Amino acid sequence: MQKDDDALQEKAVPVRAPGGPEAVIHLGSNAITLLIGEPGSDGTLRPLELLSQPVPLAQEVFRHGLVGGEAMGLAMDVLRSHRDAMRDYGITGPPLR
């Protein structure tokens, strides 16, 4: 799990609550993961919450060449759930459409 956490922290642009936790969302081939953490003085995040839900994005692309409606709907549901978790920590950003 540490390798996955390191990859999330390496490639992500965090969304910040003023003076509070930061959030990173990773859209993977088979899951959408949310990491919420407290920023450390060394630039790392001390994890507070890690949520991951399976979404078959790559499966759709390999079969049909694009993400289909069912997978897209599931992805949007997961992103809305992650948005709600971020709000619980006071992290807000642009609205999800």
PDB file of N, CA, C and O in Angstrom, residues 19-80:
ATOM      1  N   GLY A  19      -5.412  26.273   5.488  1.00  0.00           N
ATOM      2  CA  GLY A  19      -4.794  25.897   6.750  1.00  0.00           C
ATOM      3  C   GLY A  19      -5.154  24.518   7.243  1.00  0.00           C
ATOM      4  O   GLY A  19      -4.925  24.191   8.390  1.00  0.00           O
ATOM      5  N   GLY A  20      -5.731  23.690   6.395  1.00  0.00           N
ATOM      6  CA  GLY A  20      -6.172  22.377   6.841  1.00  0.00           C
ATOM      7  C   GLY A  20      -5.712  21.256   5.941  1.00  0.00           C
ATOM      8  O   GLY A  20      -4.699  21.377   5.253  1.00  0.00           O
ATOM      9  N   PRO A  21      -6.471  20.170   5.922  1.00  0.00           N
ATOM     10  CA  PRO A  21      -6.098  19.000   5.149  1.00  0.00           C
ATOM     11  C   PRO A  21      -6.092  19.266   3.643  1.00  0.00           C
ATOM     12  O   PRO A  21      -6.703  20.216   3.161  1.00  0.00           O
ATOM     13  N   GLU A  22      -5.406  18.377   2.936  1.00  0.00           N
ATOM     14  CA  GLU A  22      -5.363  18.401   1.490  1.00  0.00           C
ATOM     15  C   GLU A  22      -5.953  17.089   0.971  1.00  0.00           C
ATOM     16  O   GLU A  22      -5.950  16.087   1.675  1.00  0.00           O
ATOM     17  N   ALA A  23      -6.446  17.123  -0.266  1.00  0.00           N
ATOM     18  CA  ALA A  23      -7.023  15.923  -0.874  1.00  0.00           C
ATOM     19  C   ALA A  23      -6.403  15.685  -2.238  1.00  0.00           C
ATOM     20  O   ALA A  23      -6.105  16.633  -2.971  1.00  0.00           O
ATOM     21  N   VAL A  24      -6.224  14.411  -2.557  1.00  0.00           N
ATOM     22  CA  VAL A  24      -5.714  13.991  -3.852  1.00  0.00           C
ATOM     23  C   VAL A  24      -6.642  12.900  -4.370  1.00  0.00           C
ATOM     24  O   VAL A  24      -6.967  11.966  -3.648  1.00  0.00           O
ATOM     25  N   ILE A  25      -7.082  13.038  -5.622  1.00  0.00           N
ATOM     26  CA  ILE A  25      -7.905  12.003  -6.257  1.00  0.00           C
ATOM     27  C   ILE A  25      -7.088  11.384  -7.380  1.00  0.00           C
ATOM     28  O   ILE A  25      -6.554  12.091  -8.236  1.00  0.00           O
ATOM     29  N   HIS A  26      -6.990  10.059  -7.354  1.00  0.00           N
ATOM     30  CA  HIS A  26      -6.278   9.314  -8.388  1.00  0.00           C
ATOM     31  C   HIS A  26      -7.296   8.528  -9.200  1.00  0.00           C
ATOM     32  O   HIS A  26      -8.034   7.708  -8.655  1.00  0.00           O
ATOM     33  N   LEU A  27      -7.347   8.803 -10.497  1.00  0.00           N
ATOM     34  CA  LEU A  27      -8.205   8.043 -11.411  1.00  0.00           C
ATOM     35  C   LEU A  27      -7.347   6.951 -12.023  1.00  0.00           C
ATOM     36  O   LEU A  27      -6.549   7.205 -12.932  1.00  0.00           O
ATOM     37  N   GLY A  28      -7.496   5.749 -11.530  1.00  0.00           N
ATOM     38  CA  GLY A  28      -6.722   4.621 -12.025  1.00  0.00           C
ATOM     39  C   GLY A  28      -7.490   3.827 -13.066  1.00  0.00           C
ATOM     40  O   GLY A  28      -8.638   4.138 -13.385  1.00  0.00           O
ATOM     41  N   SER A  29      -6.867   2.813 -13.580  1.00  0.00           N
ATOM     42  CA  SER A  29      -7.508   2.008 -14.611  1.00  0.00           C
ATOM     43  C   SER A  29      -8.666   1.184 -14.063  1.00  0.00           C
ATOM     44  O   SER A  29      -9.608   0.882 -14.797  1.00  0.00           O
ATOM     45  N   ASN A  30      -8.607   0.838 -12.778  1.00  0.00           N
ATOM     46  CA  ASN A  30      -9.637  -0.017 -12.195  1.00  0.00           C
ATOM     47  C   ASN A  30     -10.238   0.516 -10.909  1.00  0.00           C
ATOM     48  O   ASN A  30     -11.078  -0.149 -10.304  1.00  0.00           O
ATOM     49  N   ALA A  31      -9.818   1.686 -10.476  1.00  0.00           N
ATOM     50  CA  ALA A  31     -10.347   2.249  -9.229  1.00  0.00           C
ATOM     51  C   ALA A  31     -10.138   3.758  -9.208  1.00  0.00           C
ATOM     52  O   ALA A  31      -9.255   4.286  -9.876  1.00  0.00           O
ATOM     53  N   ILE A  32     -10.970   4.419  -8.423  1.00  0.00           N
ATOM     54  CA  ILE A  32     -10.817   5.843  -8.151  1.00  0.00           C
ATOM     55  C   ILE A  32     -10.545   5.966  -6.657  1.00  0.00           C
ATOM     56  O   ILE A  32     -11.318   5.476  -5.836  1.00  0.00           O
ATOM     57  N   THR A  33      -9.407   6.583  -6.337  1.00  0.00           N
ATOM     58  CA  THR A  33      -8.940   6.631  -4.960  1.00  0.00           C
ATOM     59  C   THR A  33      -8.833   8.074  -4.482  1.00  0.00           C
ATOM     60  O   THR A  33      -8.373   8.948  -5.217  1.00  0.00           O
ATOM     61  N   LEU A  34      -9.256   8.291  -3.257  1.00  0.00           N
ATOM     62  CA  LEU A  34      -9.160   9.593  -2.608  1.00  0.00           C
ATOM     63  C   LEU A  34      -8.253   9.457  -1.401  1.00  0.00           C
ATOM     64  O   LEU A  34      -8.449   8.585  -0.553  1.00  0.00           O
ATOM     65  N   LEU A  35      -7.240  10.314  -1.331  1.00  0.00           N
ATOM     66  CA  LEU A  35      -6.366  10.406  -0.167  1.00  0.00           C
ATOM     67  C   LEU A  35      -6.571  11.783   0.447  1.00  0.00           C
ATOM     68  O   LEU A  35      -6.431  12.793  -0.236  1.00  0.00           O
ATOM     69  N   ILE A  36      -6.935  11.813   1.721  1.00  0.00           N
ATOM     70  CA  ILE A  36      -7.044  13.061   2.477  1.00  0.00           C
ATOM     71  C   ILE A  36      -5.972  13.010   3.549  1.00  0.00           C
ATOM     72  O   ILE A  36      -5.837  12.001   4.251  1.00  0.00           O
ATOM     73  N   GLY A  37      -5.194  14.084   3.640  1.00  0.00           N
ATOM     74  CA  GLY A  37      -4.118  14.078   4.615  1.00  0.00           C
ATOM     75  C   GLY A  37      -3.756  15.463   5.104  1.00  0.00           C
ATOM     76  O   GLY A  37      -4.129  16.477   4.513  1.00  0.00           O
ATOM     77  N   GLU A  38      -3.019  15.483   6.202  1.00  0.00           N
ATOM     78  CA  GLU A  38      -2.483  16.714   6.769  1.00  0.00           C
ATOM     79  C   GLU A  38      -1.121  16.958   6.148  1.00  0.00           C
ATOM     80  O   GLU A  38      -0.278  16.066   6.135  1.00  0.00           O
ATOM     81  N   PRO A  39      -0.887  18.162   5.610  1.00  0.00           N
ATOM     82  CA  PRO A  39       0.415  18.435   5.022  1.00  0.00           C
ATOM     83  C   PRO A  39       1.504  18.516   6.088  1.00  0.00           C
ATOM     84  O   PRO A  39       1.309  19.108   7.146  1.00  0.00           O
ATOM     85  N   GLY A  40       2.621  17.872   5.792  1.00  0.00           N
ATOM     86  CA  GLY A  40       3.765  17.926   6.692  1.00  0.00           C
ATOM     87  C   GLY A  40       4.735  19.003   6.257  1.00  0.00           C
ATOM     88  O   GLY A  40       4.692  19.477   5.120  1.00  0.00           O
ATOM     89  N   SER A  41       5.620  19.385   7.134  1.00  0.00           N
ATOM     90  CA  SER A  41       6.598  20.430   6.819  1.00  0.00           C
ATOM     91  C   SER A  41       7.573  19.978   5.730  1.00  0.00           C
ATOM     92  O   SER A  41       8.202  20.805   5.082  1.00  0.00           O
ATOM     93  N   ASP A  42       7.671  18.658   5.517  1.00  0.00           N
ATOM     94  CA  ASP A  42       8.578  18.126   4.498  1.00  0.00           C
ATOM     95  C   ASP A  42       7.892  17.935   3.143  1.00  0.00           C
ATOM     96  O   ASP A  42       8.461  17.345   2.227  1.00  0.00           O
ATOM     97  N   GLY A  43       6.635  18.400   3.016  1.00  0.00           N
ATOM     98  CA  GLY A  43       5.922  18.303   1.748  1.00  0.00           C
ATOM     99  C   GLY A  43       5.126  17.019   1.562  1.00  0.00           C
ATOM    100  O   GLY A  43       4.496  16.834   0.531  1.00  0.00           O
ATOM    101  N   THR A  44       5.140  16.129   2.523  1.00  0.00           N
ATOM    102  CA  THR A  44       4.360  14.894   2.432  1.00  0.00           C
ATOM    103  C   THR A  44       2.989  15.092   3.078  1.00  0.00           C
ATOM    104  O   THR A  44       2.744  16.096   3.748  1.00  0.00           O
ATOM    105  N   LEU A  45       2.120  14.124   2.852  1.00  0.00           N
ATOM    106  CA  LEU A  45       0.806  14.129   3.495  1.00  0.00           C
ATOM    107  C   LEU A  45       0.762  13.018   4.533  1.00  0.00           C
ATOM    108  O   LEU A  45       1.111  11.873   4.234  1.00  0.00           O
ATOM    109  N   ARG A  46       0.338  13.363   5.739  1.00  0.00           N
ATOM    110  CA  ARG A  46       0.081  12.339   6.763  1.00  0.00           C
ATOM    111  C   ARG A  46      -1.350  11.894   6.544  1.00  0.00           C
ATOM    112  O   ARG A  46      -2.292  12.662   6.744  1.00  0.00           O
ATOM    113  N   PRO A  47      -1.549  10.653   6.076  1.00  0.00           N
ATOM    114  CA  PRO A  47      -2.905  10.214   5.720  1.00  0.00           C
ATOM    115  C   PRO A  47      -3.879  10.287   6.889  1.00  0.00           C
ATOM    116  O   PRO A  47      -3.574   9.883   8.003  1.00  0.00           O
ATOM    117  N   LEU A  48      -5.056  10.853   6.596  1.00  0.00           N
ATOM    118  CA  LEU A  48      -6.167  10.860   7.540  1.00  0.00           C
ATOM    119  C   LEU A  48      -7.235   9.869   7.085  1.00  0.00           C
ATOM    120  O   LEU A  48      -7.895   9.246   7.908  1.00  0.00           O
ATOM    121  N   GLU A  49      -7.388   9.773   5.771  1.00  0.00           N
ATOM    122  CA  GLU A  49      -8.401   8.878   5.215  1.00  0.00           C
ATOM    123  C   GLU A  49      -7.982   8.486   3.802  1.00  0.00           C
ATOM    124  O   GLU A  49      -7.496   9.308   3.032  1.00  0.00           O
ATOM    125  N   LEU A  50      -8.185   7.207   3.485  1.00  0.00           N
ATOM    126  CA  LEU A  50      -7.906   6.692   2.149  1.00  0.00           C
ATOM    127  C   LEU A  50      -9.121   5.899   1.711  1.00  0.00           C
ATOM    128  O   LEU A  50      -9.474   4.899   2.331  1.00  0.00           O
ATOM    129  N   LEU A  51      -9.784   6.377   0.675  1.00  0.00           N
ATOM    130  CA  LEU A  51     -10.991   5.727   0.161  1.00  0.00           C
ATOM    131  C   LEU A  51     -10.735   5.299  -1.281  1.00  0.00           C
ATOM    132  O   LEU A  51     -10.273   6.102  -2.096  1.00  0.00           O
ATOM    133  N   SER A  52     -11.050   4.061  -1.595  1.00  0.00           N
ATOM    134  CA  SER A  52     -10.861   3.571  -2.952  1.00  0.00           C
ATOM    135  C   SER A  52     -12.067   2.721  -3.336  1.00  0.00           C
ATOM    136  O   SER A  52     -12.495   1.866  -2.557  1.00  0.00           O
ATOM    137  N   GLN A  53     -12.609   3.004  -4.515  1.00  0.00           N
ATOM    138  CA  GLN A  53     -13.752   2.235  -4.997  1.00  0.00           C
ATOM    139  C   GLN A  53     -13.455   1.747  -6.410  1.00  0.00           C
ATOM    140  O   GLN A  53     -12.973   2.515  -7.255  1.00  0.00           O
ATOM    141  N   PRO A  54     -13.735   0.464  -6.678  1.00  0.00           N
ATOM    142  CA  PRO A  54     -13.454  -0.071  -8.015  1.00  0.00           C
ATOM    143  C   PRO A  54     -14.368   0.534  -9.071  1.00  0.00           C
ATOM    144  O   PRO A  54     -15.563   0.701  -8.853  1.00  0.00           O
ATOM    145  N   VAL A  55     -13.764   0.889 -10.193  1.00  0.00           N
ATOM    146  CA  VAL A  55     -14.487   1.396 -11.366  1.00  0.00           C
ATOM    147  C   VAL A  55     -13.755   0.836 -12.592  1.00  0.00           C
ATOM    148  O   VAL A  55     -12.571   1.116 -12.772  1.00  0.00           O
ATOM    149  N   PRO A  56     -14.414   0.069 -13.439  1.00  0.00           N
ATOM    150  CA  PRO A  56     -13.744  -0.610 -14.558  1.00  0.00           C
ATOM    151  C   PRO A  56     -13.491   0.302 -15.759  1.00  0.00           C
ATOM    152  O   PRO A  56     -13.974   0.044 -16.868  1.00  0.00           O
ATOM    153  N   LEU A  57     -12.703   1.349 -15.568  1.00  0.00           N
ATOM    154  CA  LEU A  57     -12.457   2.293 -16.654  1.00  0.00           C
ATOM    155  C   LEU A  57     -11.648   1.657 -17.783  1.00  0.00           C
ATOM    156  O   LEU A  57     -12.007   1.764 -18.957  1.00  0.00           O
ATOM    157  N   ALA A  58     -10.552   0.988 -17.458  1.00  0.00           N
ATOM    158  CA  ALA A  58      -9.702   0.393 -18.494  1.00  0.00           C
ATOM    159  C   ALA A  58     -10.421  -0.723 -19.239  1.00  0.00           C
ATOM    160  O   ALA A  58     -10.268  -0.859 -20.454  1.00  0.00           O
ATOM    161  N   GLN A  59     -11.201  -1.505 -18.537  1.00  0.00           N
ATOM    162  CA  GLN A  59     -11.940  -2.602 -19.160  1.00  0.00           C
ATOM    163  C   GLN A  59     -12.822  -2.072 -20.283  1.00  0.00           C
ATOM    164  O   GLN A  59     -12.871  -2.643 -21.369  1.00  0.00           O
ATOM    165  N   GLU A  60     -13.485  -0.967 -20.036  1.00  0.00           N
ATOM    166  CA  GLU A  60     -14.343  -0.353 -21.057  1.00  0.00           C
ATOM    167  C   GLU A  60     -13.516   0.135 -22.247  1.00  0.00           C
ATOM    168  O   GLU A  60     -13.908  -0.052 -23.395  1.00  0.00           O
ATOM    169  N   VAL A  61     -12.385   0.751 -21.953  1.00  0.00           N
ATOM    170  CA  VAL A  61     -11.545   1.282 -23.027  1.00  0.00           C
ATOM    171  C   VAL A  61     -11.006   0.153 -23.890  1.00  0.00           C
ATOM    172  O   VAL A  61     -11.018   0.236 -25.125  1.00  0.00           O
ATOM    173  N   PHE A  62     -10.541  -0.929 -23.267  1.00  0.00           N
ATOM    174  CA  PHE A  62      -9.991  -2.044 -24.035  1.00  0.00           C
ATOM    175  C   PHE A  62     -11.059  -2.746 -24.869  1.00  0.00           C
ATOM    176  O   PHE A  62     -10.791  -3.198 -25.974  1.00  0.00           O
ATOM    177  N   ARG A  63     -12.262  -2.821 -24.360  1.00  0.00           N
ATOM    178  CA  ARG A  63     -13.345  -3.494 -25.095  1.00  0.00           C
ATOM    179  C   ARG A  63     -13.957  -2.629 -26.191  1.00  0.00           C
ATOM    180  O   ARG A  63     -14.271  -3.111 -27.261  1.00  0.00           O
ATOM    181  N   HIS A  64     -14.158  -1.341 -25.883  1.00  0.00           N
ATOM    182  CA  HIS A  64     -14.940  -0.490 -26.784  1.00  0.00           C
ATOM    183  C   HIS A  64     -14.193   0.742 -27.301  1.00  0.00           C
ATOM    184  O   HIS A  64     -14.741   1.502 -28.086  1.00  0.00           O
ATOM    185  N   GLY A  65     -12.989   0.978 -26.795  1.00  0.00           N
ATOM    186  CA  GLY A  65     -12.223   2.127 -27.243  1.00  0.00           C
ATOM    187  C   GLY A  65     -12.536   3.415 -26.506  1.00  0.00           C
ATOM    188  O   GLY A  65     -11.936   4.445 -26.776  1.00  0.00           O
ATOM    189  N   LEU A  66     -13.490   3.371 -25.599  1.00  0.00           N
ATOM    190  CA  LEU A  66     -13.838   4.535 -24.789  1.00  0.00           C
ATOM    191  C   LEU A  66     -14.573   4.082 -23.544  1.00  0.00           C
ATOM    192  O   LEU A  66     -14.976   2.935 -23.437  1.00  0.00           O
ATOM    193  N   VAL A  67     -14.718   5.005 -22.616  1.00  0.00           N
ATOM    194  CA  VAL A  67     -15.438   4.682 -21.379  1.00  0.00           C
ATOM    195  C   VAL A  67     -16.922   4.776 -21.665  1.00  0.00           C
ATOM    196  O   VAL A  67     -17.415   5.804 -22.121  1.00  0.00           O
ATOM    197  N   GLY A  68     -17.636   3.680 -21.420  1.00  0.00           N
ATOM    198  CA  GLY A  68     -19.065   3.620 -21.707  1.00  0.00           C
ATOM    199  C   GLY A  68     -19.912   4.284 -20.639  1.00  0.00           C
ATOM    200  O   GLY A  68     -19.430   4.702 -19.584  1.00  0.00           O
ATOM    201  N   GLY A  69     -21.185   4.379 -20.935  1.00  0.00           N
ATOM    202  CA  GLY A  69     -22.124   5.066 -20.057  1.00  0.00           C
ATOM    203  C   GLY A  69     -22.211   4.486 -18.666  1.00  0.00           C
ATOM    204  O   GLY A  69     -22.289   5.228 -17.685  1.00  0.00           O
ATOM    205  N   GLU A  70     -22.210   3.151 -18.550  1.00  0.00           N
ATOM    206  CA  GLU A  70     -22.338   2.527 -17.228  1.00  0.00           C
ATOM    207  C   GLU A  70     -21.107   2.827 -16.362  1.00  0.00           C
ATOM    208  O   GLU A  70     -21.239   3.220 -15.203  1.00  0.00           O
ATOM    209  N   ALA A  71     -19.924   2.665 -16.933  1.00  0.00           N
ATOM    210  CA  ALA A  71     -18.698   2.953 -16.182  1.00  0.00           C
ATOM    211  C   ALA A  71     -18.599   4.446 -15.871  1.00  0.00           C
ATOM    212  O   ALA A  71     -18.159   4.834 -14.783  1.00  0.00           O
ATOM    213  N   MET A  72     -19.014   5.276 -16.811  1.00  0.00           N
ATOM    214  CA  MET A  72     -18.967   6.726 -16.585  1.00  0.00           C
ATOM    215  C   MET A  72     -19.911   7.109 -15.453  1.00  0.00           C
ATOM    216  O   MET A  72     -19.566   7.922 -14.588  1.00  0.00           O
ATOM    217  N   GLY A  73     -21.103   6.530 -15.445  1.00  0.00           N
ATOM    218  CA  GLY A  73     -22.051   6.800 -14.369  1.00  0.00           C
ATOM    219  C   GLY A  73     -21.509   6.364 -13.022  1.00  0.00           C
ATOM    220  O   GLY A  73     -21.636   7.086 -12.018  1.00  0.00           O
ATOM    221  N   LEU A  74     -20.873   5.187 -12.985  1.00  0.00           N
ATOM    222  CA  LEU A  74     -20.276   4.692 -11.745  1.00  0.00           C
ATOM    223  C   LEU A  74     -19.142   5.617 -11.298  1.00  0.00           C
ATOM    224  O   LEU A  74     -19.031   5.956 -10.117  1.00  0.00           O
ATOM    225  N   ALA A  75     -18.322   6.057 -12.248  1.00  0.00           N
ATOM    226  CA  ALA A  75     -17.225   6.976 -11.922  1.00  0.00           C
ATOM    227  C   ALA A  75     -17.771   8.270 -11.331  1.00  0.00           C
ATOM    228  O   ALA A  75     -17.227   8.793 -10.345  1.00  0.00           O
ATOM    229  N   MET A  76     -18.818   8.805 -11.907  1.00  0.00           N
ATOM    230  CA  MET A  76     -19.409  10.043 -11.384  1.00  0.00           C
ATOM    231  C   MET A  76     -19.959   9.833  -9.975  1.00  0.00           C
ATOM    232  O   MET A  76     -19.805  10.694  -9.113  1.00  0.00           O
ATOM    233  N   ASP A  77     -20.590   8.676  -9.729  1.00  0.00           N
ATOM    234  CA  ASP A  77     -21.091   8.382  -8.382  1.00  0.00           C
ATOM    235  C   ASP A  77     -19.938   8.340  -7.370  1.00  0.00           C
ATOM    236  O   ASP A  77     -20.045   8.879  -6.261  1.00  0.00           O
ATOM    237  N   VAL A  78     -18.838   7.692  -7.755  1.00  0.00           N
ATOM    238  CA  VAL A  78     -17.678   7.592  -6.870  1.00  0.00           C
ATOM    239  C   VAL A  78     -17.087   8.985  -6.619  1.00  0.00           C
ATOM    240  O   VAL A  78     -16.759   9.343  -5.482  1.00  0.00           O
ATOM    241  N   LEU A  79     -16.967   9.791  -7.684  1.00  0.00           N
ATOM    242  CA  LEU A  79     -16.415  11.139  -7.517  1.00  0.00           C
ATOM    243  C   LEU A  79     -17.308  12.003  -6.635  1.00  0.00           C
ATOM    244  O   LEU A  79     -16.810  12.792  -5.817  1.00  0.00           O
ATOM    245  N   ARG A  80     -18.608  11.852  -6.741  1.00  0.00           N
ATOM    246  CA  ARG A  80     -19.512  12.592  -5.851  1.00  0.00           C
ATOM    247  C   ARG A  80     -19.326  12.149  -4.400  1.00  0.00           C
ATOM    248  O   ARG A  80     -19.320  12.977  -3.485  1.00  0.00           O
TER     249      ARG A  80
END
